[in-house]
mmCIF file of N, CA and C in Angstrom:
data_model
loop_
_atom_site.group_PDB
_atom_site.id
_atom_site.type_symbol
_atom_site.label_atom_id
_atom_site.label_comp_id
_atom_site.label_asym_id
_atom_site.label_seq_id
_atom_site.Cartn_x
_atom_site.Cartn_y
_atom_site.Cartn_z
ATOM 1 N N UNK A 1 15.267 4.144 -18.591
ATOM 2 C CA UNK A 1 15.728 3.024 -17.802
ATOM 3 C C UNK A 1 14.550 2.086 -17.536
ATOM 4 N N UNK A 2 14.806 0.861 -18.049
ATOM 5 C CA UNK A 2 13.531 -0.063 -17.645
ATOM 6 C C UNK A 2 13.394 -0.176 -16.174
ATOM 7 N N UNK A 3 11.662 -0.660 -15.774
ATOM 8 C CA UNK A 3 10.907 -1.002 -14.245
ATOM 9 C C UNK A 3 11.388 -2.069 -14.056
ATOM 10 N N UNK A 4 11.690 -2.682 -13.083
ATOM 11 C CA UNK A 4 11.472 -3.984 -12.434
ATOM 12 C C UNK A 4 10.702 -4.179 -11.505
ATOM 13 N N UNK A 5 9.648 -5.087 -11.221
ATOM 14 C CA UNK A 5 8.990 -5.492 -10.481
ATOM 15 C C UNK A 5 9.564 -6.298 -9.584
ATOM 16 N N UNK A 6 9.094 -6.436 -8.532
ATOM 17 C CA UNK A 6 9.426 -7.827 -7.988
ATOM 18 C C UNK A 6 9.187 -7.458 -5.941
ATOM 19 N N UNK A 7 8.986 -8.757 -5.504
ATOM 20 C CA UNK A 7 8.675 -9.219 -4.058
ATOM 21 C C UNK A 7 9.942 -7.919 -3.237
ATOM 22 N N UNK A 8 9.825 -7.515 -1.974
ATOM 23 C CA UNK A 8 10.409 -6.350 -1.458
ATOM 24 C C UNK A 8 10.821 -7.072 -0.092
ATOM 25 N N UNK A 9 12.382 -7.006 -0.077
ATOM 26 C CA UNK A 9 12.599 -6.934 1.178
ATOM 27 C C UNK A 9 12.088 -6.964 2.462
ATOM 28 N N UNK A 10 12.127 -6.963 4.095
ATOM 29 C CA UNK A 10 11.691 -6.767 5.046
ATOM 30 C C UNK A 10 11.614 -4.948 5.049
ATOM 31 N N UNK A 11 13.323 -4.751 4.576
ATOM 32 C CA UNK A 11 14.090 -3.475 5.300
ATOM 33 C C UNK A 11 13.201 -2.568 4.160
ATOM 34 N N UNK A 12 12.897 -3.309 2.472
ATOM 35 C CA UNK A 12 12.158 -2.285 1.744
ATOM 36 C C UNK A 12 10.879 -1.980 2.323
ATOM 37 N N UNK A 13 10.281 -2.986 2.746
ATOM 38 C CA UNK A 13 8.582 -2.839 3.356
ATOM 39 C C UNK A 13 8.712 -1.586 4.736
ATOM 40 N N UNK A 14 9.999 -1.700 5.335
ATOM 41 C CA UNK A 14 10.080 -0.606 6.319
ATOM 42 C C UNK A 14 9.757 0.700 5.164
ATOM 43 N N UNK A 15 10.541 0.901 4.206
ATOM 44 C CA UNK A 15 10.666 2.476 3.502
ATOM 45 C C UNK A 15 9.478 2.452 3.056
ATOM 46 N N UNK A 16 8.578 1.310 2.602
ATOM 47 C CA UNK A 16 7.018 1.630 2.361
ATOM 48 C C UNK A 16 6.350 2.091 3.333
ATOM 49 N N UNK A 17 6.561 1.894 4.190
ATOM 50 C CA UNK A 17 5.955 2.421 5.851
ATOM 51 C C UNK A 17 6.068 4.134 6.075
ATOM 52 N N UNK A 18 7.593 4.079 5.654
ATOM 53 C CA UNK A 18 8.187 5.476 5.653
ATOM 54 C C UNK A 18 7.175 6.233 4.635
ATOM 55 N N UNK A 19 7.378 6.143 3.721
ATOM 56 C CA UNK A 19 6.758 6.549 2.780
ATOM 57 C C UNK A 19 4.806 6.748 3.082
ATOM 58 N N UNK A 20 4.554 6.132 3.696
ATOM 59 C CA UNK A 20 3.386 6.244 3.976
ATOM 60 C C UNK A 20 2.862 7.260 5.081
ATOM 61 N N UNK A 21 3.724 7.246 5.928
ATOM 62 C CA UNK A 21 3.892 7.957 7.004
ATOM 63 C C UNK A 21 4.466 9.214 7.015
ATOM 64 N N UNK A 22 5.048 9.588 6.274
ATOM 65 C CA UNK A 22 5.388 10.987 5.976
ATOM 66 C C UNK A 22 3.909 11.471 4.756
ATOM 67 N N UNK A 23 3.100 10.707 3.832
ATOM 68 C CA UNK A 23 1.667 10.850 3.267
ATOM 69 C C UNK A 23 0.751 11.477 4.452
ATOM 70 N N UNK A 24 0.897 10.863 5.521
ATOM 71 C CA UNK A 24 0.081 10.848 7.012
ATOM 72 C C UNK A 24 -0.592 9.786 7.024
ATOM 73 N N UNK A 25 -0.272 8.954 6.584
ATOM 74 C CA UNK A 25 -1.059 7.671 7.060
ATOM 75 C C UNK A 25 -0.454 7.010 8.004
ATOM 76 N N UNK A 26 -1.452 6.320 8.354
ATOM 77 C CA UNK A 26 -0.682 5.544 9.877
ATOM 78 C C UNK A 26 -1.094 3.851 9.629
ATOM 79 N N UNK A 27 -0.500 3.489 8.801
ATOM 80 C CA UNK A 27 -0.558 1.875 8.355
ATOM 81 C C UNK A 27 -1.019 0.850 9.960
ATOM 82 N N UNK A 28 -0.233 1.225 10.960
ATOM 83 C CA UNK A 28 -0.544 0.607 12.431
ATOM 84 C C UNK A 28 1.282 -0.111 12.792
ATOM 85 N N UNK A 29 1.339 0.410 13.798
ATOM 86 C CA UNK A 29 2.407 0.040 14.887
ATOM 87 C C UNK A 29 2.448 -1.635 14.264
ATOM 88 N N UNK A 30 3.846 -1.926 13.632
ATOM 89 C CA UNK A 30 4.030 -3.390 13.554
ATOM 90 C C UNK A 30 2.657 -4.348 12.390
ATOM 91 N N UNK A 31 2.226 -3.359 11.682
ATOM 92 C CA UNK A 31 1.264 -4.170 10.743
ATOM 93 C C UNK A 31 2.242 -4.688 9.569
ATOM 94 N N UNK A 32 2.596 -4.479 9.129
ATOM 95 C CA UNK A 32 3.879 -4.693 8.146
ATOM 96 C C UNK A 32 4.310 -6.123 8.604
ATOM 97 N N UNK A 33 4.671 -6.090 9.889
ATOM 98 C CA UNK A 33 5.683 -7.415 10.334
ATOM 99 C C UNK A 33 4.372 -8.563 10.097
ATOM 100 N N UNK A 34 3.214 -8.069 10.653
ATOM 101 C CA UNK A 34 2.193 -9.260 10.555
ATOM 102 C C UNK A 34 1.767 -9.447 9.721
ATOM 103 N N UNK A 35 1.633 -8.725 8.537
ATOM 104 C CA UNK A 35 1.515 -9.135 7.181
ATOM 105 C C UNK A 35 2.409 -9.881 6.677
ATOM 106 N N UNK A 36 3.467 -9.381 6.649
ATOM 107 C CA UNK A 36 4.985 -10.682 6.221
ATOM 108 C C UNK A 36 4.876 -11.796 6.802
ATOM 109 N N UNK A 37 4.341 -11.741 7.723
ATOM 110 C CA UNK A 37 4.198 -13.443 8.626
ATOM 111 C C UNK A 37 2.950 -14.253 7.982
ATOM 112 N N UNK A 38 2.198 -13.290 7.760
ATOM 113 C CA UNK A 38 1.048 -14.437 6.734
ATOM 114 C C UNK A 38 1.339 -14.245 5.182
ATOM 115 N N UNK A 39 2.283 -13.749 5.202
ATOM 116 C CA UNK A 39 2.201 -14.037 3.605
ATOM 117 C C UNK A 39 3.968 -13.161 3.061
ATOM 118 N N UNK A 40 4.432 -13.758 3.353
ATOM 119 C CA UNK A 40 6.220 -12.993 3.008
ATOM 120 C C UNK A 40 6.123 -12.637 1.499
ATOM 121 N N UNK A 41 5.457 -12.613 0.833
ATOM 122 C CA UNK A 41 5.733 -12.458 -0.828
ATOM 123 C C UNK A 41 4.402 -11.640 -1.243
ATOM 124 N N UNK A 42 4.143 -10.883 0.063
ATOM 125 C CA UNK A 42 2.606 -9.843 -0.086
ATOM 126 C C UNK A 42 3.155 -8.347 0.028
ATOM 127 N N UNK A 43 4.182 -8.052 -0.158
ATOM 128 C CA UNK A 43 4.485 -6.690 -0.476
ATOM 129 C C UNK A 43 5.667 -6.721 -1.773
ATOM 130 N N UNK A 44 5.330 -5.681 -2.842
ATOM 131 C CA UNK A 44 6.079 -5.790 -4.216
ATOM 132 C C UNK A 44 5.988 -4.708 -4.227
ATOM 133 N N UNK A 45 7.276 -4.291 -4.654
ATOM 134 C CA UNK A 45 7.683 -2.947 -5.647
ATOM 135 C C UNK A 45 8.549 -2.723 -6.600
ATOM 136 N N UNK A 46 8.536 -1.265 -7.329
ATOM 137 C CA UNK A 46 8.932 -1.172 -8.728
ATOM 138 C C UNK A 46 10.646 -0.634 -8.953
ATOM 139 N N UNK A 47 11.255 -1.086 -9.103
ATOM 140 C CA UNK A 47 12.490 -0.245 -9.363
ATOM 141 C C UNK A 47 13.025 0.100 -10.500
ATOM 142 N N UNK A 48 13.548 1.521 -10.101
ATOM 143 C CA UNK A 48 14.298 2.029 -11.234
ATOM 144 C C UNK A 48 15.562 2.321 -11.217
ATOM 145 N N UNK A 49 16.501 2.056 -11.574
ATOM 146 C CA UNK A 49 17.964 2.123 -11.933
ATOM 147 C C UNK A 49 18.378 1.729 -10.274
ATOM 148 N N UNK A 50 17.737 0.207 -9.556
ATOM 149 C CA UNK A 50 18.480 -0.576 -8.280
ATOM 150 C C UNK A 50 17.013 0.461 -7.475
ATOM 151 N N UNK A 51 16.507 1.806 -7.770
ATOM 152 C CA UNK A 51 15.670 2.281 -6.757
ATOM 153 C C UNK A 51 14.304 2.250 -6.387
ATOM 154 N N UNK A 52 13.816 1.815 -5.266
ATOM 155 C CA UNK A 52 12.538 1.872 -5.322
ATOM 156 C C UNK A 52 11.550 2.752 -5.511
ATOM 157 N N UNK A 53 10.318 3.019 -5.888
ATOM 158 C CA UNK A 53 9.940 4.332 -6.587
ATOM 159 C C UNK A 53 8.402 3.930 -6.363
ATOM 160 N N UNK A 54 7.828 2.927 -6.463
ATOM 161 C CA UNK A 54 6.657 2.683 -5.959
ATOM 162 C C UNK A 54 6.564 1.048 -5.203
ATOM 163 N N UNK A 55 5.427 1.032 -4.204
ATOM 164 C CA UNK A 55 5.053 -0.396 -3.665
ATOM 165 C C UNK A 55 4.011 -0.391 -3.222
ATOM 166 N N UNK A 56 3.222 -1.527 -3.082
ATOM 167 C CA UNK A 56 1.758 -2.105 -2.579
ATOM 168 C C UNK A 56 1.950 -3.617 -1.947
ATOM 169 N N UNK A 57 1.094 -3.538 -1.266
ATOM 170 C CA UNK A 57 0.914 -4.421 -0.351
ATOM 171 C C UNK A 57 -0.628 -5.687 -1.020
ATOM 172 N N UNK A 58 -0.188 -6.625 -1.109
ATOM 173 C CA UNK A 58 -1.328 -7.615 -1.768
ATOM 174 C C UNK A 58 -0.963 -9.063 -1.148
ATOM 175 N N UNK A 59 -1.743 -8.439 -0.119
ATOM 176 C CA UNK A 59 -1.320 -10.157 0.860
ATOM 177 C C UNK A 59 -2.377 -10.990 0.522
ATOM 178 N N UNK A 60 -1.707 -12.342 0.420
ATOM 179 C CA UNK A 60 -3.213 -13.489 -0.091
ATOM 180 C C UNK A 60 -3.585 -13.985 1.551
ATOM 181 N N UNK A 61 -4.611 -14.317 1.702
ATOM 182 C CA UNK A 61 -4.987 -15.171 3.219
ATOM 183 C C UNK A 61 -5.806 -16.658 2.493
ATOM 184 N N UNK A 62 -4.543 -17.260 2.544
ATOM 185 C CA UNK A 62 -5.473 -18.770 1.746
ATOM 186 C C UNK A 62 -6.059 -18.177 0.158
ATOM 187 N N UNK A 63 -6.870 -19.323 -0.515
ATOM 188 C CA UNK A 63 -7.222 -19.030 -1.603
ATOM 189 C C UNK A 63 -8.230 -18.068 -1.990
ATOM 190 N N UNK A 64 -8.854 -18.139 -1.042
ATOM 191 C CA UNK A 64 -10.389 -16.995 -1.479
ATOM 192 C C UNK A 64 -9.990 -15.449 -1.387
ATOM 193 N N UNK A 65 -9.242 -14.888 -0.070
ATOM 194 C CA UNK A 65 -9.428 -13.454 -0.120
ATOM 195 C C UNK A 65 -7.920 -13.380 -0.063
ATOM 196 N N UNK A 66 -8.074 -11.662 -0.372
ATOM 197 C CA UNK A 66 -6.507 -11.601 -0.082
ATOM 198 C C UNK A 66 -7.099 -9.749 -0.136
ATOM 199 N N UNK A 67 -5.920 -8.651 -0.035
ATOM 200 C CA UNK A 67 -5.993 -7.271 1.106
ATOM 201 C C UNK A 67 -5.036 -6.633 0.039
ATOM 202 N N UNK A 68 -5.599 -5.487 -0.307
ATOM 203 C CA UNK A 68 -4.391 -4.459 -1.460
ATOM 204 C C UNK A 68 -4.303 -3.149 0.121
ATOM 205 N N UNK A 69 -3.125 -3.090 0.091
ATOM 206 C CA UNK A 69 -3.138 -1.903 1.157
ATOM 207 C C UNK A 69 -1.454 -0.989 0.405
ATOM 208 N N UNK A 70 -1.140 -0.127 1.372
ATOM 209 C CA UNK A 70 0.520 0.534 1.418
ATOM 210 C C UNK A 70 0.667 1.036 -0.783
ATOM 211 N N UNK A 71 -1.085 1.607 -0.874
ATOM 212 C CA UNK A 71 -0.590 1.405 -2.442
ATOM 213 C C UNK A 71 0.395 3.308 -2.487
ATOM 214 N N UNK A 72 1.859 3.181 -2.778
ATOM 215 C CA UNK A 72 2.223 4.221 -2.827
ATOM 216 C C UNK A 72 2.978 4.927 -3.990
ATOM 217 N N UNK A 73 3.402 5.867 -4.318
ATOM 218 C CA UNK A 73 4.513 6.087 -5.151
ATOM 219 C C UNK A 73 4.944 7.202 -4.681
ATOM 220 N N UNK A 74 6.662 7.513 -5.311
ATOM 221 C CA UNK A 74 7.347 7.839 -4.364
ATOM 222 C C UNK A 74 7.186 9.100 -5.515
ATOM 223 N N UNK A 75 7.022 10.827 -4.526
ATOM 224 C CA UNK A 75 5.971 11.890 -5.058
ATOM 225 C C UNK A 75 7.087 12.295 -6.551
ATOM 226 N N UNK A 76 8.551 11.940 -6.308
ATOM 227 C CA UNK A 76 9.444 12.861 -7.267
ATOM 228 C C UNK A 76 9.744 11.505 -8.718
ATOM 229 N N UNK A 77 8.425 10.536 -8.660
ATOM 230 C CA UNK A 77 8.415 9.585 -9.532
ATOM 231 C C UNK A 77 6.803 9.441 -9.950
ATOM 232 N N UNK A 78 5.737 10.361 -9.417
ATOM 233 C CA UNK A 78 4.483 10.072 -9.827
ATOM 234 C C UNK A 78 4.269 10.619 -11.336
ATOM 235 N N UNK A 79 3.409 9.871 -12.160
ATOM 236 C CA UNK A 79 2.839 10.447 -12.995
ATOM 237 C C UNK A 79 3.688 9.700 -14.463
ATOM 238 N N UNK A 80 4.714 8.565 -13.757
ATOM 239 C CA UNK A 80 5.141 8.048 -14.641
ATOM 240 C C UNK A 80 5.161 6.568 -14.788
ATOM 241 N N UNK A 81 3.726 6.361 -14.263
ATOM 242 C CA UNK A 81 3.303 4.572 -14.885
ATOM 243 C C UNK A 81 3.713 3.468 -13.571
ATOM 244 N N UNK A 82 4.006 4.186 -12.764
ATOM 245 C CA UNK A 82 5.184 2.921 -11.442
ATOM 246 C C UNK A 82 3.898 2.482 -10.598
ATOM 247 N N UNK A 83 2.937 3.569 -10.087
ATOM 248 C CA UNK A 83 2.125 3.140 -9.371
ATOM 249 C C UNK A 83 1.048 2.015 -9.913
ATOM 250 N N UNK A 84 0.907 2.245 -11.353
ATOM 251 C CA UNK A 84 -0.264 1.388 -12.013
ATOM 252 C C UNK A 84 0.416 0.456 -12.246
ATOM 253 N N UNK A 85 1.456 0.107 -12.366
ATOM 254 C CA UNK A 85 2.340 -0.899 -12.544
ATOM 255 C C UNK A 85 2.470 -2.011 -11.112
ATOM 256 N N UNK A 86 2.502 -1.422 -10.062
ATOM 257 C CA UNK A 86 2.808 -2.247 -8.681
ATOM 258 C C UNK A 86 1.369 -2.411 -8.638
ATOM 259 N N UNK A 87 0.291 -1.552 -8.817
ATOM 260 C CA UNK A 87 -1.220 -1.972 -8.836
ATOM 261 C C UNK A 87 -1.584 -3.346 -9.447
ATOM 262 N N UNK A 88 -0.978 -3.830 -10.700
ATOM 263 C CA UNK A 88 -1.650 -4.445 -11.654
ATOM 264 C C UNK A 88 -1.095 -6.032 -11.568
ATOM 265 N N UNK A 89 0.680 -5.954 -10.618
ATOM 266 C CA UNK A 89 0.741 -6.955 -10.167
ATOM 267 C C UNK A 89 0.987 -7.076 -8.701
ATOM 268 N N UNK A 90 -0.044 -6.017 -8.355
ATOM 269 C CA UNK A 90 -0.312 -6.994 -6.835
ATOM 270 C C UNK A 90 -2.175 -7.402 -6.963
ATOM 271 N N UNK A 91 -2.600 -6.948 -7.986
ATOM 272 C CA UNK A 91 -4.080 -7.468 -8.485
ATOM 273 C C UNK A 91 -3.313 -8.654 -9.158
ATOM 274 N N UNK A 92 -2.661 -8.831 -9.982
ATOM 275 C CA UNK A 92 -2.380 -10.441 -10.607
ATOM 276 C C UNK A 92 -1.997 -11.252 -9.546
ATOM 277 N N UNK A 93 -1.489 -10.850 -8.786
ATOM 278 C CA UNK A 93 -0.810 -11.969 -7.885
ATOM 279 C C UNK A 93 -1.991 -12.523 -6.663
ATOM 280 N N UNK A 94 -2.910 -11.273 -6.603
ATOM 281 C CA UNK A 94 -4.070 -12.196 -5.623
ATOM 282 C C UNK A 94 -4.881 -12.862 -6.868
ATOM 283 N N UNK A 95 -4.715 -12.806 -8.447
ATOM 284 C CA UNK A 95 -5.663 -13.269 -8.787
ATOM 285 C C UNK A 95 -7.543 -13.413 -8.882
ATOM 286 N N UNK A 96 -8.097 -14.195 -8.666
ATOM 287 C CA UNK A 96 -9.455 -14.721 -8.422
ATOM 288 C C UNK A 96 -9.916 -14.532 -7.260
ATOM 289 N N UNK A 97 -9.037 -14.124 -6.262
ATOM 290 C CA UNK A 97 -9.498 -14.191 -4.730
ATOM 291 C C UNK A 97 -10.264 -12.946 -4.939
ATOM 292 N N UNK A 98 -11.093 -12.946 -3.817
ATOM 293 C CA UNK A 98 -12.097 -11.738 -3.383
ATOM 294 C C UNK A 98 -10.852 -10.827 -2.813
ATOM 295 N N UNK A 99 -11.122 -9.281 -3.172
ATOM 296 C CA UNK A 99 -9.887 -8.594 -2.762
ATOM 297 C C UNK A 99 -10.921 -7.218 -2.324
ATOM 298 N N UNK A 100 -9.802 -6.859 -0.732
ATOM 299 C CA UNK A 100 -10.457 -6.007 -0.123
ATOM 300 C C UNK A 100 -9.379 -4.983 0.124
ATOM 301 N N UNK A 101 -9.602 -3.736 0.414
ATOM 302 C CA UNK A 101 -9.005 -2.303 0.785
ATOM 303 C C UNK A 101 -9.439 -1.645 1.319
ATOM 304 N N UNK A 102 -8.602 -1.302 2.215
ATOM 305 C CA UNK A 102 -8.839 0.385 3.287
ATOM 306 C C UNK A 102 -8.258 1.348 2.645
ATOM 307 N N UNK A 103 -8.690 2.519 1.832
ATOM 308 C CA UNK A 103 -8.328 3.425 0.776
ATOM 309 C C UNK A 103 -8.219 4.870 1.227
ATOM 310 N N UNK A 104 -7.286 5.162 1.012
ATOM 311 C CA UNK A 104 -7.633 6.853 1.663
ATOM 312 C C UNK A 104 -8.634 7.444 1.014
ATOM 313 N N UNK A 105 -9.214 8.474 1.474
ATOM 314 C CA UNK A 105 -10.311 9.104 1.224
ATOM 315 C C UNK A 105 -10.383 9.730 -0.502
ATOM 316 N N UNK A 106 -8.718 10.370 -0.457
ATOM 317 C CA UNK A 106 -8.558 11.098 -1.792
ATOM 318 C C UNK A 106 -8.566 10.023 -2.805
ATOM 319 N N UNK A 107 -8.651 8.944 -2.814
ATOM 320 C CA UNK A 107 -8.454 7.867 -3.961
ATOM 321 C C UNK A 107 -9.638 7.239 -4.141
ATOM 322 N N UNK A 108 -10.569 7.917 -3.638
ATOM 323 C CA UNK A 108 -11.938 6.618 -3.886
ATOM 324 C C UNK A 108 -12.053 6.803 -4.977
ATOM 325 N N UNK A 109 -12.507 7.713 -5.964
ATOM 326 C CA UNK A 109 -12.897 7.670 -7.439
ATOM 327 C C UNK A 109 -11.678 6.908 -8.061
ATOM 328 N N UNK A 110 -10.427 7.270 -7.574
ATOM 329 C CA UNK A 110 -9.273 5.630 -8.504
ATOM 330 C C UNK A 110 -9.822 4.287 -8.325
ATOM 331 N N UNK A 111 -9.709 3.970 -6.690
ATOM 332 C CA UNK A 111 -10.480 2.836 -6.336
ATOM 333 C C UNK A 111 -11.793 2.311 -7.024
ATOM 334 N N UNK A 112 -12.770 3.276 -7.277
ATOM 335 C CA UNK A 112 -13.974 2.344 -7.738
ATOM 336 C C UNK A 112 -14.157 2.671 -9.345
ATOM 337 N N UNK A 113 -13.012 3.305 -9.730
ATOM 338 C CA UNK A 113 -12.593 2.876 -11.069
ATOM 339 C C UNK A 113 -12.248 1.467 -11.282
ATOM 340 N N UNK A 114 -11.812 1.083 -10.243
ATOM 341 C CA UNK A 114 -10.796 0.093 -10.976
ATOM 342 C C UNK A 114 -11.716 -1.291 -10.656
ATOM 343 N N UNK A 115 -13.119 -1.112 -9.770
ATOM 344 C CA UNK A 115 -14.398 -2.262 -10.042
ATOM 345 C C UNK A 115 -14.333 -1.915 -8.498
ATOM 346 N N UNK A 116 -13.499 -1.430 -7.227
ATOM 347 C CA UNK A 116 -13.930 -1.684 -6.087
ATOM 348 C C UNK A 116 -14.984 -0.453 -5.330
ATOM 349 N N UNK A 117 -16.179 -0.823 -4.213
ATOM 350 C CA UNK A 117 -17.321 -0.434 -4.334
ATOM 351 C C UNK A 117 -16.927 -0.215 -2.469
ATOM 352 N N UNK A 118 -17.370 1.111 -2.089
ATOM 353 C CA UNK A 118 -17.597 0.848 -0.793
ATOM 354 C C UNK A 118 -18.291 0.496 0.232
ATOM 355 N N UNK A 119 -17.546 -0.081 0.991
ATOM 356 C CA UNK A 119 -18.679 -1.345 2.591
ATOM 357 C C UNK A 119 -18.855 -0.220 3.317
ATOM 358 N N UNK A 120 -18.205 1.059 3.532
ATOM 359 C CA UNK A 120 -18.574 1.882 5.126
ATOM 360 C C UNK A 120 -17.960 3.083 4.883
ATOM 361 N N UNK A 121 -18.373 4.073 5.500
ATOM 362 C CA UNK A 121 -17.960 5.443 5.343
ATOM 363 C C UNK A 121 -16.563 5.211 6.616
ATOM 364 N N UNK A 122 -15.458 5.971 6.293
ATOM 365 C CA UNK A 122 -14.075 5.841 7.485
ATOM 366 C C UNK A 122 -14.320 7.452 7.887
ATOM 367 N N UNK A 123 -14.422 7.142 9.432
ATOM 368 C CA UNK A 123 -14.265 8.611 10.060
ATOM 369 C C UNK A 123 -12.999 8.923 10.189
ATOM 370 N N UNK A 124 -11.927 9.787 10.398
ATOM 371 C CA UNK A 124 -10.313 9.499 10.813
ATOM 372 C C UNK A 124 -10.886 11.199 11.777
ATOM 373 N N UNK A 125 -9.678 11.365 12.638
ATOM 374 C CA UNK A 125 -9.639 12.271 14.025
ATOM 375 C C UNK A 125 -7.838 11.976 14.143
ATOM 376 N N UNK A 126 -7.644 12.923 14.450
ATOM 377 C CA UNK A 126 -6.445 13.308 14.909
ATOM 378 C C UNK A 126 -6.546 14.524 15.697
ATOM 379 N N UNK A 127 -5.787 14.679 16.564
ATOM 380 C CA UNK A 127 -5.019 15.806 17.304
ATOM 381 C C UNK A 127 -4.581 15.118 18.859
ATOM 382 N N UNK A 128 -4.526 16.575 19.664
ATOM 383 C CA UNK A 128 -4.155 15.882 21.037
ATOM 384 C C UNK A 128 -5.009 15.944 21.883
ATOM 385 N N UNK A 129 -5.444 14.856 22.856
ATOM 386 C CA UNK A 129 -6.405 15.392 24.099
ATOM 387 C C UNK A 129 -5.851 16.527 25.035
ATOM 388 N N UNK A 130 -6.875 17.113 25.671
ATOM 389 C CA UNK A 130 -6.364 18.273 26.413
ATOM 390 C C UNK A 130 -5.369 17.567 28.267
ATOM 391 N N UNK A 131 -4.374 18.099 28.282
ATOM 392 C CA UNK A 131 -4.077 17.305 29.318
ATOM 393 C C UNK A 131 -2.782 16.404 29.359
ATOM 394 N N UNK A 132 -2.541 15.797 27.918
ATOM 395 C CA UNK A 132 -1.926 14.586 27.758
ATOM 396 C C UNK A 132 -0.741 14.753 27.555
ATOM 397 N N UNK A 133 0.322 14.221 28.518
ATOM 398 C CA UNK A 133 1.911 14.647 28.238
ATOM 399 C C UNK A 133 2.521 13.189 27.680
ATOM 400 N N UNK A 134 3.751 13.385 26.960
ATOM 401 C CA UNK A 134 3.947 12.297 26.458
ATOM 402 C C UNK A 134 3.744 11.031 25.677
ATOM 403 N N UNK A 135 4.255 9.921 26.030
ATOM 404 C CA UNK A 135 3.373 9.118 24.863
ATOM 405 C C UNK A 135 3.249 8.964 23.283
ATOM 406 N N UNK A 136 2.326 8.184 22.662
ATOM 407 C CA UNK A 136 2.256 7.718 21.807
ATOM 408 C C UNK A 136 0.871 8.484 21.616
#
């Protein structure tokens, strides 16, 4: 069944969220919505037979820079070309701009395959403070 590419919904950019968040990543409370507001045509994904199966996030900010983030594929579709595919046009679509990423840890050797170099080591921490009921 052929890929289709193409620009993703609001309600699809939610299931990229999903999708990310069941990975354990925590993209940020409402980052999604503020990305669509600077740039509505900065999240794309791949479908197969109407389904989505991979998406990335490649928001432009004006001409110079633009942000690859949400790069995912969906686990019972990896290993079959979808992710390098939403990679290659959300890199075409920022073009020439200077392009930056926050990468999970397990992907750096993909990442600086692909020419990007790292600015800073990311600490991440999780659990609960002692004490703390409820909440977020």
């Amino acid at each position: 069944m052929p890929r289709t590419i193409r620009t993703l919904t609001a309600s699809e950019v939610e299931t990229l969220v999903e999708w990310a968040a069941r990975e354990g990543w925590n993209p940020g409370i409402d980052d999604a919505a503020a990305l669509r507001a600077a740039d509505p045509e900065g999240f794309i994904g791949a479908f197969v037979g109407g389904e989505m199966v991979a998406g990335i996030s490649a928001v432009a900010y004006g001409a110079e820079f633009g942000f690859i983030g949400l790069y995912i594929c969906r686990p019972d579709r990896r290993g079959e070309g979808h992710g390098k595919a939403v990679w290659d046009a959300g890199m075409a679509r920022l073009g020439d701009r200077i392009v930056g990423l926050d990468g999970v840890a397990e992907q750096r050797a993909n990442y600086q395959h692909k020419g990007f170099v790292p600015a800073y080591e990311t600490v991440r921490f999780s659990g609960r403070p002692a004490g703390l009921t409820g909440g977020r």
